[in-house]
Tab-separated table of C-alpha atoms (C1' of nucleotides) in Angstrom:
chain	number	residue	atom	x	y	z
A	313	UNK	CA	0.390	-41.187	52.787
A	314	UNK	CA	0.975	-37.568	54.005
A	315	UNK	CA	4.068	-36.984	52.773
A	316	UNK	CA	3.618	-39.421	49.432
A	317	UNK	CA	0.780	-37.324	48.316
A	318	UNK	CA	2.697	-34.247	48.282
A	319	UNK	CA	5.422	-35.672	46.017
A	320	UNK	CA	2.905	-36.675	43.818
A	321	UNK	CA	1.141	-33.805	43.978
A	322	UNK	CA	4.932	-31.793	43.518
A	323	UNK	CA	5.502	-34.121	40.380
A	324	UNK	CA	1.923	-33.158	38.912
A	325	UNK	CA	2.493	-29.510	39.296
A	326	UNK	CA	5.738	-29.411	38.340
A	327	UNK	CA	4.768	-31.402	34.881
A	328	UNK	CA	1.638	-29.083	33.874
A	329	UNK	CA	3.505	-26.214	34.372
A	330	UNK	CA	6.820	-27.474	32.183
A	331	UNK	CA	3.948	-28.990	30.068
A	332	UNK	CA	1.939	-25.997	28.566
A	333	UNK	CA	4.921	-23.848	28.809
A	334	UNK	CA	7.065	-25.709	26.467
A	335	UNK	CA	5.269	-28.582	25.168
A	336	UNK	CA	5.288	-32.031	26.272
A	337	UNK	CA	7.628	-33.550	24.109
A	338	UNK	CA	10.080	-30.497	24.742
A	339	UNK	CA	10.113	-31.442	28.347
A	340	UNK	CA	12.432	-33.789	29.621
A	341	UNK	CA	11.742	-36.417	33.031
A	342	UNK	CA	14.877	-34.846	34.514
A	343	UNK	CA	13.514	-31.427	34.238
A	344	UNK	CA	10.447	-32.074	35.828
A	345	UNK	CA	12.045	-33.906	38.561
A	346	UNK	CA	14.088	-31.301	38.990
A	347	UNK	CA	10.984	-28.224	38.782
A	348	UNK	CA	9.536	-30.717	41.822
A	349	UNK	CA	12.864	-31.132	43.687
A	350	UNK	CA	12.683	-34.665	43.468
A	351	UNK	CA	14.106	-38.041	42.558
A	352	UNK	CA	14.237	-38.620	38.772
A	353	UNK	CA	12.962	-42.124	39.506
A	354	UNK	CA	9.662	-41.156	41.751
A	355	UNK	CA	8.407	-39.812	37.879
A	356	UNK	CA	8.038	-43.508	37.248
A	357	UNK	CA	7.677	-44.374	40.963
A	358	UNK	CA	4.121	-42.450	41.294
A	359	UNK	CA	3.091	-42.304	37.799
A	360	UNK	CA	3.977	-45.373	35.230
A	361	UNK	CA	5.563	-43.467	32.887
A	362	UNK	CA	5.537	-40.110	31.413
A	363	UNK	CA	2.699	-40.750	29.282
A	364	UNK	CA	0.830	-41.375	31.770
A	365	UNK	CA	1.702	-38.409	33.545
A	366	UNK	CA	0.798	-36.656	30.727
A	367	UNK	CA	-2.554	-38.500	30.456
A	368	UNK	CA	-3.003	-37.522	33.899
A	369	UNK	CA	-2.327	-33.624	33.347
A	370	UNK	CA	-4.570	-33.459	30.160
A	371	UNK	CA	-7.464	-34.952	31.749
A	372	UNK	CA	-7.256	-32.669	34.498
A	373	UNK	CA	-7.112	-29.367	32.536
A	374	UNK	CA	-9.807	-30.884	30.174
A	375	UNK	CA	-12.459	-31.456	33.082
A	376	UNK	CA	-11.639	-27.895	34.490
A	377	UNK	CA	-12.030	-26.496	31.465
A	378	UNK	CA	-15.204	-27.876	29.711
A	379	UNK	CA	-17.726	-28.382	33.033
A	380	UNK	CA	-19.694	-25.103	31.502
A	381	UNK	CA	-19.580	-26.213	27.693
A	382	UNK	CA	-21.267	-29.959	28.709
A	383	UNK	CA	-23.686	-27.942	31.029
A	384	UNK	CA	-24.476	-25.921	28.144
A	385	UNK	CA	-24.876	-29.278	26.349
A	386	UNK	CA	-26.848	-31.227	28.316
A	387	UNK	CA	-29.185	-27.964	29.576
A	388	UNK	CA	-33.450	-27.236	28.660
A	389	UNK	CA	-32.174	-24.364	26.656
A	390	UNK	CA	-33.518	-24.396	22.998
A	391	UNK	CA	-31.647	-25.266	20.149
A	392	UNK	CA	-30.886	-21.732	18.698
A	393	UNK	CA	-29.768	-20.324	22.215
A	394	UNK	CA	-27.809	-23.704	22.737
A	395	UNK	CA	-26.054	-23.592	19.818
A	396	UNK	CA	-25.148	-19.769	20.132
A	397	UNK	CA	-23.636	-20.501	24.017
A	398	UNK	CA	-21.820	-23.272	23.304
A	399	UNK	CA	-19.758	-22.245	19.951
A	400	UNK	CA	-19.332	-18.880	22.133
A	401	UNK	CA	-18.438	-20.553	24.826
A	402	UNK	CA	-15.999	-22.998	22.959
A	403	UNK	CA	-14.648	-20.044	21.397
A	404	UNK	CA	-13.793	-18.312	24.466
A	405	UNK	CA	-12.329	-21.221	26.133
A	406	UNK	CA	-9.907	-22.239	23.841
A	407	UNK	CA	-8.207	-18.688	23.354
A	408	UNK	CA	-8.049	-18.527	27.131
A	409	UNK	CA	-6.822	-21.580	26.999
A	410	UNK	CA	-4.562	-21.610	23.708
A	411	UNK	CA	-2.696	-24.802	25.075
A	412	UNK	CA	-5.585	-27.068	25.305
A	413	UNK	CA	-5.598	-26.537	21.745
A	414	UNK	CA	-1.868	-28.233	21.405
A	415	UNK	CA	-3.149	-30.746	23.692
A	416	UNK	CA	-5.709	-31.818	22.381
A	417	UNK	CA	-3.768	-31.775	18.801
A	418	UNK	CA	-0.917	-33.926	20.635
A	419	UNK	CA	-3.405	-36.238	21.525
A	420	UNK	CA	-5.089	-36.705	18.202
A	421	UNK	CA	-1.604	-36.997	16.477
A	422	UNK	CA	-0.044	-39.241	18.835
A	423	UNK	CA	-2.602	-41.635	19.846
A	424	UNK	CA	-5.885	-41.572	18.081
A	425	UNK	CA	-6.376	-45.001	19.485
A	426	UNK	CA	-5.980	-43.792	23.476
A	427	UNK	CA	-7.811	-40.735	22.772
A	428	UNK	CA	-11.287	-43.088	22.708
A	429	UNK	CA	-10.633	-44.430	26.250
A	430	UNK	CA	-10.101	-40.716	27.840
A	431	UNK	CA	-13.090	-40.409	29.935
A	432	UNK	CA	-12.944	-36.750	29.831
A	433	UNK	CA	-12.264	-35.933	26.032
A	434	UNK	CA	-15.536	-38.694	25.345
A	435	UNK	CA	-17.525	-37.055	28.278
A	436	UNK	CA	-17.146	-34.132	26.466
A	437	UNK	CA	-18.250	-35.310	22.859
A	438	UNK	CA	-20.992	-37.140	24.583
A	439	UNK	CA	-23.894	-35.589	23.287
A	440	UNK	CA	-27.279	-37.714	23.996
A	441	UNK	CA	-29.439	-35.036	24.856
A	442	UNK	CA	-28.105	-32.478	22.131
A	443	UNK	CA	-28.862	-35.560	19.572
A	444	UNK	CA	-32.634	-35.930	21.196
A	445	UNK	CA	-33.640	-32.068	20.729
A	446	UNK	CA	-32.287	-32.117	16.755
A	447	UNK	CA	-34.273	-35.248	16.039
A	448	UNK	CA	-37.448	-34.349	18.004
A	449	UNK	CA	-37.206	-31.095	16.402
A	450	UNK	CA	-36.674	-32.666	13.365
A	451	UNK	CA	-39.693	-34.803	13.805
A	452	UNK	CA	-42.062	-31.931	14.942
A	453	UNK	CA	-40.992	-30.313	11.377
A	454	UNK	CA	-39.208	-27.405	13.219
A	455	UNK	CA	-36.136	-27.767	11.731
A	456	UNK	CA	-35.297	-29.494	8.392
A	457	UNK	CA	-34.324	-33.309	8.911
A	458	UNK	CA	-30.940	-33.357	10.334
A	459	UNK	CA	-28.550	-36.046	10.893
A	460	UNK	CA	-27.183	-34.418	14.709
A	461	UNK	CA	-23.962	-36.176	14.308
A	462	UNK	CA	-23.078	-34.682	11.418
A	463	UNK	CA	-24.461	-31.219	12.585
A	464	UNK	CA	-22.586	-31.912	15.794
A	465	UNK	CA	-19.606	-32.697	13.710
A	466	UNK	CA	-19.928	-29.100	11.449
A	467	UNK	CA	-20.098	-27.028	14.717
A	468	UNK	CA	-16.858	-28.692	16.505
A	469	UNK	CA	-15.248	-28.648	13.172
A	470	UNK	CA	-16.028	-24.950	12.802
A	471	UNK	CA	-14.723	-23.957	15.959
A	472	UNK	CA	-11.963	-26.119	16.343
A	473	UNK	CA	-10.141	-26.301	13.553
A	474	UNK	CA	-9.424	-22.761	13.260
A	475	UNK	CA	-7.564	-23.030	16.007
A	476	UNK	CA	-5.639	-25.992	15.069
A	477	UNK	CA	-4.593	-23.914	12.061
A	478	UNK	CA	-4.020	-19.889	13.445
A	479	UNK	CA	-0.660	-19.588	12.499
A	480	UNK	CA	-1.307	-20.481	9.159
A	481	UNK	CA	-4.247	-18.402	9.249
A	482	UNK	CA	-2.394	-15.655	10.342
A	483	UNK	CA	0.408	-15.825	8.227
A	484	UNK	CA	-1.549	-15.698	5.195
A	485	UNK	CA	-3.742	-12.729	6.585
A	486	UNK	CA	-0.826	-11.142	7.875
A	487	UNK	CA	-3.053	-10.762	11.107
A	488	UNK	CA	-1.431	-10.231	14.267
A	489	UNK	CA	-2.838	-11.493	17.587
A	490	UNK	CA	-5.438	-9.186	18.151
A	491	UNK	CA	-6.943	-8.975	14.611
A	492	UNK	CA	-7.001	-12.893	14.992
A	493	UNK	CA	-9.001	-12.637	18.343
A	494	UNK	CA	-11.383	-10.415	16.359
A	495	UNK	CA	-11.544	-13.162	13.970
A	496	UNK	CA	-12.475	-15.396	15.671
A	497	UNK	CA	-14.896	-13.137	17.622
A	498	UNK	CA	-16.444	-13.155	14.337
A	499	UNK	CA	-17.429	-16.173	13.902
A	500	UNK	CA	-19.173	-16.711	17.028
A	501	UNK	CA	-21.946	-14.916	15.451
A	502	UNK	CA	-21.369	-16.289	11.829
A	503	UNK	CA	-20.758	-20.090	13.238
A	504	UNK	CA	-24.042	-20.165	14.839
A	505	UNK	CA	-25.295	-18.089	12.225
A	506	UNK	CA	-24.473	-20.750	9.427
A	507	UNK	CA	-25.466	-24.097	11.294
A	508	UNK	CA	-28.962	-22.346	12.301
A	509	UNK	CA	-29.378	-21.388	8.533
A	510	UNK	CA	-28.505	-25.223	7.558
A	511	UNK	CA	-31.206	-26.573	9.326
A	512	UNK	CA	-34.169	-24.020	8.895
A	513	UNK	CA	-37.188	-24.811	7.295
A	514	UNK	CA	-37.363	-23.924	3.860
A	515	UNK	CA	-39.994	-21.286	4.103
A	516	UNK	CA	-42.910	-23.251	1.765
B	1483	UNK	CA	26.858	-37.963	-8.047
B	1484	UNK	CA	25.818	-40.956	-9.270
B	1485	UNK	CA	25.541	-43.216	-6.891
B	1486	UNK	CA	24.813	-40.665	-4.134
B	1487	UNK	CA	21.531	-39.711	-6.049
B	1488	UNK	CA	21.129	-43.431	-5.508
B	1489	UNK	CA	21.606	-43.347	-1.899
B	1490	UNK	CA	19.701	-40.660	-0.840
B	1491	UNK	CA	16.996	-41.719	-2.728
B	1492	UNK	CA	17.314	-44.867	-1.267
B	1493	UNK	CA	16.806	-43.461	2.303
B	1494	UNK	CA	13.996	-41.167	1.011
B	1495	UNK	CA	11.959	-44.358	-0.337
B	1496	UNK	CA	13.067	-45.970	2.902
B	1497	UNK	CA	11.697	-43.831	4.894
B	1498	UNK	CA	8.535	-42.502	2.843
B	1499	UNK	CA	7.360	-46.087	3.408
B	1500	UNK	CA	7.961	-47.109	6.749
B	1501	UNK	CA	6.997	-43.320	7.764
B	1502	UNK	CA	3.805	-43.949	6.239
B	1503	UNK	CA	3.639	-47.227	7.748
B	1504	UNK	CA	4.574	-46.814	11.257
B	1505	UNK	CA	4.298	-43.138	11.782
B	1506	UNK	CA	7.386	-40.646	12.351
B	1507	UNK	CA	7.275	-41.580	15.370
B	1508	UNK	CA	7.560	-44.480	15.674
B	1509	UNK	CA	10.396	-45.221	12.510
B	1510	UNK	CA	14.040	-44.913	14.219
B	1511	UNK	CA	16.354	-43.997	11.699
B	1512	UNK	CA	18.156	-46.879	12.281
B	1513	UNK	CA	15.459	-48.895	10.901
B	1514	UNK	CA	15.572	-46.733	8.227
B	1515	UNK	CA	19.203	-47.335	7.337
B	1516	UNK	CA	18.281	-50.771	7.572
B	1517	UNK	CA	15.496	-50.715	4.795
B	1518	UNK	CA	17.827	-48.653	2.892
B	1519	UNK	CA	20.759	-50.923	2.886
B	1520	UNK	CA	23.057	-47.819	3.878
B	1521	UNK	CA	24.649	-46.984	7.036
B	1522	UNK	CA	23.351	-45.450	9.875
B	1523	UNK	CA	25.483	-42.050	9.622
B	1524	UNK	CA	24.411	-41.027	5.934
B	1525	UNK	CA	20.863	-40.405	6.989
B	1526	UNK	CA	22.512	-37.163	8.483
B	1527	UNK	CA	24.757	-37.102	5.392
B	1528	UNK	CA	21.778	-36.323	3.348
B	1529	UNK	CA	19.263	-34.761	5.114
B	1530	UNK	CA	20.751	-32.834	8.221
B	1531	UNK	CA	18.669	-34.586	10.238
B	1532	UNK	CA	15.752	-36.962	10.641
B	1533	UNK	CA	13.112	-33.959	10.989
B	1534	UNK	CA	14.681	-32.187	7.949
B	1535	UNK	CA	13.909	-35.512	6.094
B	1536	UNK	CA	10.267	-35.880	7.131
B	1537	UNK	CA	9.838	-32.098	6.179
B	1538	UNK	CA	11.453	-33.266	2.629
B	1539	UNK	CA	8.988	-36.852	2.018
B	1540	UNK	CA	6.608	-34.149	3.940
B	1541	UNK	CA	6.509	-32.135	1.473
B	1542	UNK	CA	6.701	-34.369	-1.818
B	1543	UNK	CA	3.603	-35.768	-0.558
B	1544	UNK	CA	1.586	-32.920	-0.164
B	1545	UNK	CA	2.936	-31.702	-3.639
B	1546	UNK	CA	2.123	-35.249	-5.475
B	1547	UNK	CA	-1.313	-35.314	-3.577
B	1548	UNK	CA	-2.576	-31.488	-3.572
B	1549	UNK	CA	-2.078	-30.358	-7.536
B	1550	UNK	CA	-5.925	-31.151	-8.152
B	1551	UNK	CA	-6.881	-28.724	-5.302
B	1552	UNK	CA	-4.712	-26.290	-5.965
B	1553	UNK	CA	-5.705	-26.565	-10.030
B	1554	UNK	CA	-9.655	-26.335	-8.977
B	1555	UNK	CA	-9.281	-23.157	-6.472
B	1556	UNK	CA	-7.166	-21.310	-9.437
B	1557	UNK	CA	-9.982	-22.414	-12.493
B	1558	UNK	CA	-12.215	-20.604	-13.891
B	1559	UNK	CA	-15.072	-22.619	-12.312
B	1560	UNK	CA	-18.469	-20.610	-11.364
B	1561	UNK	CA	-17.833	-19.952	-7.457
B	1562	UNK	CA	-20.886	-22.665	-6.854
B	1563	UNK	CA	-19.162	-25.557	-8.819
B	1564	UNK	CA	-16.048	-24.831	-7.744
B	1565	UNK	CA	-16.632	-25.177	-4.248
B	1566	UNK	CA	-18.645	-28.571	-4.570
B	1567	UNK	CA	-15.581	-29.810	-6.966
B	1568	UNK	CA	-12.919	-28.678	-4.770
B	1569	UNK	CA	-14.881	-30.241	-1.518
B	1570	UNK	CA	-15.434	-33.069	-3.488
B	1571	UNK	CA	-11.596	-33.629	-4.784
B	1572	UNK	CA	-10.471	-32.758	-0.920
B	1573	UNK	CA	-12.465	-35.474	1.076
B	1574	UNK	CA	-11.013	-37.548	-1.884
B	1575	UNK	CA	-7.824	-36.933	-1.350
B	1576	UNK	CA	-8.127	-37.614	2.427
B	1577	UNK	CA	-10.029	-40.289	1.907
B	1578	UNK	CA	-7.112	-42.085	-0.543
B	1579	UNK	CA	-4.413	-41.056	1.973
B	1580	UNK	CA	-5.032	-41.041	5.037
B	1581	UNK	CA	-1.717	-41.089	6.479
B	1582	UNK	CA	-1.539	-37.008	5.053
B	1583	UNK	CA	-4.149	-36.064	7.617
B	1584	UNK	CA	-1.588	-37.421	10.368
B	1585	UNK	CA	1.202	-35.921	8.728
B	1586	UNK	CA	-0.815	-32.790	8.512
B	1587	UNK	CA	-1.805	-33.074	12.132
B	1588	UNK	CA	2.047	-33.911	13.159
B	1589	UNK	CA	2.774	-30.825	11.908
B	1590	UNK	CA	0.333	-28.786	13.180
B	1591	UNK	CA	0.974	-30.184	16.927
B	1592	UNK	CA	4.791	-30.453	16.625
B	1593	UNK	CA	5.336	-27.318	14.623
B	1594	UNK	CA	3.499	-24.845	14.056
B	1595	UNK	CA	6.243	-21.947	13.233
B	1596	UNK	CA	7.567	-24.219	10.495
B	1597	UNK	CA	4.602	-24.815	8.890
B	1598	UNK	CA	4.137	-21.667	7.335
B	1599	UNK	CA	7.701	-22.499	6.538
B	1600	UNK	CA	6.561	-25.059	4.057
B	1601	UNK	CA	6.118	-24.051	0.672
B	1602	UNK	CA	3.922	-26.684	0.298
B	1603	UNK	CA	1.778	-26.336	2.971
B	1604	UNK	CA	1.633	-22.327	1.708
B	1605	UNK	CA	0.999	-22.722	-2.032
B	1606	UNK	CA	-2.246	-25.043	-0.912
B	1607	UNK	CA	-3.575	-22.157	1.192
B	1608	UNK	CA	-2.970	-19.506	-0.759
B	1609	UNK	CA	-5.730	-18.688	-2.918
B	1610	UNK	CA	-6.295	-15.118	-4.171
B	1611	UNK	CA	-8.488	-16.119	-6.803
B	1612	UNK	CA	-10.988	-17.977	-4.852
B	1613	UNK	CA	-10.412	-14.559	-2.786
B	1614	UNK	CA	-11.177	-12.515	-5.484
B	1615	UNK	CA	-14.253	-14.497	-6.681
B	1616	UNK	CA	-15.414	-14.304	-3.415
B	1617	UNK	CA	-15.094	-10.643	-3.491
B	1618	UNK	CA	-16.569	-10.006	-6.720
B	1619	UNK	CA	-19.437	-11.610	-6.327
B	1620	UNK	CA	-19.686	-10.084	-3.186
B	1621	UNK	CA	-19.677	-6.714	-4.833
B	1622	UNK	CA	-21.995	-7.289	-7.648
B	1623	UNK	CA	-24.558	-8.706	-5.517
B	1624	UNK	CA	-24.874	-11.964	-6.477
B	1625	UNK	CA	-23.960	-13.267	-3.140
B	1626	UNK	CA	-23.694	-11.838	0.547
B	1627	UNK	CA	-21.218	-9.830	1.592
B	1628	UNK	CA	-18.997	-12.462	2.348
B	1629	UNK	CA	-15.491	-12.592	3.973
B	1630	UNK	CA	-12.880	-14.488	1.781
B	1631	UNK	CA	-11.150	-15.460	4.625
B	1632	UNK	CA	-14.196	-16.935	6.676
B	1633	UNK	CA	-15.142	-18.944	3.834
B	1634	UNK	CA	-12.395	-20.502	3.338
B	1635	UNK	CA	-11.876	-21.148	6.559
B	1636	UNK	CA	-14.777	-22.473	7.322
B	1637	UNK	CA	-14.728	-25.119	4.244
B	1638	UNK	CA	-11.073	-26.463	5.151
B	1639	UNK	CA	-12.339	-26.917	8.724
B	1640	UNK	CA	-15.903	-28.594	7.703
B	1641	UNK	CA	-13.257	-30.880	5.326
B	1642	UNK	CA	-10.339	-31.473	7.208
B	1643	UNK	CA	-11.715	-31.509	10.965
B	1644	UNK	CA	-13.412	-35.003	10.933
B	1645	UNK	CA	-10.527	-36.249	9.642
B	1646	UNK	CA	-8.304	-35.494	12.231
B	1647	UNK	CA	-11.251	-37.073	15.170
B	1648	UNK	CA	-12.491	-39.937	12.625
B	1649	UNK	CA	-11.467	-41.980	15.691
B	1650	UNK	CA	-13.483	-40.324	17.939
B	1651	UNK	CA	-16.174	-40.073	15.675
B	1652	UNK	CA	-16.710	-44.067	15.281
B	1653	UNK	CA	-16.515	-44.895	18.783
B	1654	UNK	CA	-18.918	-41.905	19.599
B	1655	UNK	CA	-21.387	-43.728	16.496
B	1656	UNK	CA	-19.980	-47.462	16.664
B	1657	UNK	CA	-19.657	-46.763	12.768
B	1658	UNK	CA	-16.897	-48.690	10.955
B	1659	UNK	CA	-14.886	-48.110	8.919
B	1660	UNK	CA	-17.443	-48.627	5.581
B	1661	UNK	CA	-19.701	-46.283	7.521
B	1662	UNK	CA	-17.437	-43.415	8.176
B	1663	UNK	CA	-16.775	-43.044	4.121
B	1664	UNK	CA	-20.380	-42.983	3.887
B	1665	UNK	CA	-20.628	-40.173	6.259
B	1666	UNK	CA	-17.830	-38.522	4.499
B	1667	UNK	CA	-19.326	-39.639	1.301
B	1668	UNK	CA	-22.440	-37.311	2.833
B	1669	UNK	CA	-20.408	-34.126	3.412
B	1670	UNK	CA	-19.521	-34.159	0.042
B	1671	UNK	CA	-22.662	-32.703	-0.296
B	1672	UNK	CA	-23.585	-31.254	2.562
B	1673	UNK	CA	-20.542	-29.198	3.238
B	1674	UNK	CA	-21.084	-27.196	-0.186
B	1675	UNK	CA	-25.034	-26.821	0.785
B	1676	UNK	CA	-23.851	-25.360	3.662
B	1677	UNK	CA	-21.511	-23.022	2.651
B	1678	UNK	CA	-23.259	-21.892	-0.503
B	1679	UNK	CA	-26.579	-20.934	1.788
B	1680	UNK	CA	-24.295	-18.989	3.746
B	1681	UNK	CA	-23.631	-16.507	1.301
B	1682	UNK	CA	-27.105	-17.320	-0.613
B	1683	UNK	CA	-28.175	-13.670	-1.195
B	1684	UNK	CA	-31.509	-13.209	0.593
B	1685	UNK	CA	-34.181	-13.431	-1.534
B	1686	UNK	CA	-36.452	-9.692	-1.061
C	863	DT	C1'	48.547	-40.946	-11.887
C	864	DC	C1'	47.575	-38.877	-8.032
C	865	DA	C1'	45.479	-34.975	-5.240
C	866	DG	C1'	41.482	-33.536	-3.433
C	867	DG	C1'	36.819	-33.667	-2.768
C	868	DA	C1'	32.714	-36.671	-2.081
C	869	DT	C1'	30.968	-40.745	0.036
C	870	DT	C1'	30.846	-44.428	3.297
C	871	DT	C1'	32.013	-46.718	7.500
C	872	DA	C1'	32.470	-48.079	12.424
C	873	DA	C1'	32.446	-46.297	16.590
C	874	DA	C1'	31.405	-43.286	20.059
C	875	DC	C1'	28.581	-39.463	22.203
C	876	DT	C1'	24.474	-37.280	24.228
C	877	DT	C1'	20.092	-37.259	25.751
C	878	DT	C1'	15.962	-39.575	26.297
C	879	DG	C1'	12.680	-42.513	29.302
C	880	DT	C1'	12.869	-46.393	32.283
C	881	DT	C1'	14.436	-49.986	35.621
C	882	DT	C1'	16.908	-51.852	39.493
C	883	DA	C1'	18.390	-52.818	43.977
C	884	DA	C1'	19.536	-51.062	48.039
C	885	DA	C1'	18.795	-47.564	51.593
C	886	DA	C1'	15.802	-44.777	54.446
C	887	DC	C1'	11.593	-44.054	56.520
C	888	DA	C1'	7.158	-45.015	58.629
C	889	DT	C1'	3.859	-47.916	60.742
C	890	DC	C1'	1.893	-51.527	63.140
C	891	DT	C1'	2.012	-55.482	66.152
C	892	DA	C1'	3.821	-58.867	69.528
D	850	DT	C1'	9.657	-50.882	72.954
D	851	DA	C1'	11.739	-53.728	69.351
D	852	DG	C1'	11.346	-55.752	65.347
D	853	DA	C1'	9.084	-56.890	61.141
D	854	DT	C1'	6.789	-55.207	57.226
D	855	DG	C1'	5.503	-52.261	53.782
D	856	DT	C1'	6.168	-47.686	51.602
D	857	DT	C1'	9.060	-44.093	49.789
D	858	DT	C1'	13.402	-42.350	48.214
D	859	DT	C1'	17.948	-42.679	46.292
D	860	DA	C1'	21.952	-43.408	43.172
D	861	DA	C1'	23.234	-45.886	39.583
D	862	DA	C1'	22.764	-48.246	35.516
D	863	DC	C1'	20.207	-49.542	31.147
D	864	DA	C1'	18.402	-49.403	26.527
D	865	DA	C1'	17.094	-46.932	22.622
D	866	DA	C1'	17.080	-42.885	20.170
D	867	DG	C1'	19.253	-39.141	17.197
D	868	DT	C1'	23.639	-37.233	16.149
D	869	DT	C1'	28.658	-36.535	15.516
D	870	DT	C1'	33.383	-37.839	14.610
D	871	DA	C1'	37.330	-39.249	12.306
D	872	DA	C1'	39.220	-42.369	9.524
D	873	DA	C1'	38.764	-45.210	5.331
D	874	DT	C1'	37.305	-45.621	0.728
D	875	DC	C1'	35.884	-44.143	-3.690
D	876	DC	C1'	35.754	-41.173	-7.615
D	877	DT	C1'	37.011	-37.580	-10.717
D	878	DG	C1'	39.578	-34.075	-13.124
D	879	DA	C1'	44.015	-32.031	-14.162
DNA sequence: TCAGGATTTAAACTTTGTTTAAAACATCTA
DNA sequence: TAGATGTTTTAAACAAAGTTTAAATCCTGA
């Protein structure tokens, strides 16, 4: 067991590293068993196949990566000051992390179907007590009656998608990196900003 | 030329549809010959090679599919009406094909230097007049002081977004598949609401 | 008509991910 | 301790994919 954890554990880093550097599909089973000093076969040996591996990896850097934005989620805050921590949060983890981004569009490309039964990505679009505070707030008459799935949907799409997109975005802007991270800076104010507006009261 | 037209038409329509059926992906190109009726080697003949193909039936589609956008953002539409037609005509379009939104989303994950490569791709996000509205309007007061760019970006990603997680979306609600178009059927309007109280001068 | 370019063909090549079967190693029990 | 048993590692082969090659065939224009 000693020694067969550490191969896995050789395999695993090897892969994430080969993974967000050049892309999954741009990484080859012989080059990771190579990174790891090991057999090609033990790829196969300790994980099923390199999907799985891959499954493996992305679930990892997913839970290390979102713990604070579900905490923000599932906190007493109120609904302004939850809304406003979590896009900025969002925001700041995915351009620290401009790979989950990839990931997470690999995923959604290549296997809408598996991307349901990752425990991670649906932990972190679980959103019972978010949906609870829009509808009681809805019901005291604090807000304006909102459907919260499709006000949760607005704010991922918002901060997302951008993402998804920031080459195109920068090509036609002619932005370069920076003037993209002030972009996007940007719109942590104006995301939270809009959503907030869309379910005020109307002032009577 | 004759009968080359023929063939490499052949392998486009051969490929368009089992692309569309089976994903990229998952089409080898010798199934493609197959369908075709041609051998294996003139897929290469043609197009260089099997990605230079997908960019071509790539490419066709979003032309066929995205003139109505494209024809709305340059009109001479009020900025209000515009943006609810041009919402309306995109979640249409989606709607009617959905296999664009994982074309679009192959692209964005596989390559995202060629993409602004794509004339295609471009001439749909290019949009100084919507620009220029924007900034007009801006400037005589009639709305807020508005950034083109944020508005725009922020009604492709309320449009295209739940698209690309429509999977994730109906396990997350149990809706099927008649219930997601009536959610989408919802932005229609909501997505405009949104974005036209966002720039909604305040009222003094 | 026939020379030369365009098209088509069969076959092979390269690189993937994966599997196999045997060897090496470790562990536990009689 | 010796041997059996299960785990880990290895080298080799496999199948499927995209691509390339080189020869054969077809077509066209002088």
């Amino acid at each position: 067991m000693a020694k067969s954890k550490n191969t896995e554990q050789k395999i695993f880093d090897a892969a994430t590293e080969l993974f967000l550097e050049k892309g999954v599909d741009r990484t080859s089973v012989r080059e990771i068993a190579n990174k790891a000093g090991i057999n090609l076969a033990l790829m196969n040996y300790y994980f099923r196949s390199k999907e799985n591996l891959f499954d493996a990896i992305f679930t990892m850097l997913v839970k290390k990566n979102t713990r604070k934005l579900i905490k923000i989620l599932d906190s007493d805050l109120g609904l302004e000051e939850k809304i406003r921590k979590y896009v900025e949060a969002y925001i700041d983890m995915l351009t620290e992390n401009p790979l989950l981004v990839s990931f997470v569009m690999a995923i959604v490309h290549r296997s809408q179907e598996r991307i349901t039964q990752m425990k991670a990505i649906s932990s972190l679009y679980s959103t019972p007590k978010f949906a609870q505070q829009v509808f009681d707030e809805s019901k005291k008459g604090n807000i304006k009656p909102t459907s919260p799935t499709q006000l949760f949907v607005d704010m991922l799409s918002l901060i997302t998608f951008p993402f998804a997109i920031k080459l195109l975005i920068m090509d036609k802007t002619s932005y370069d990196e920076a003037q993209f991270q002030a972009f996007m800076e940007e719109r942590k104010q104006r995301i939270p900003d809009l959503l907030l507006l869309s379910i005020k009261k109307d002032e009577e």
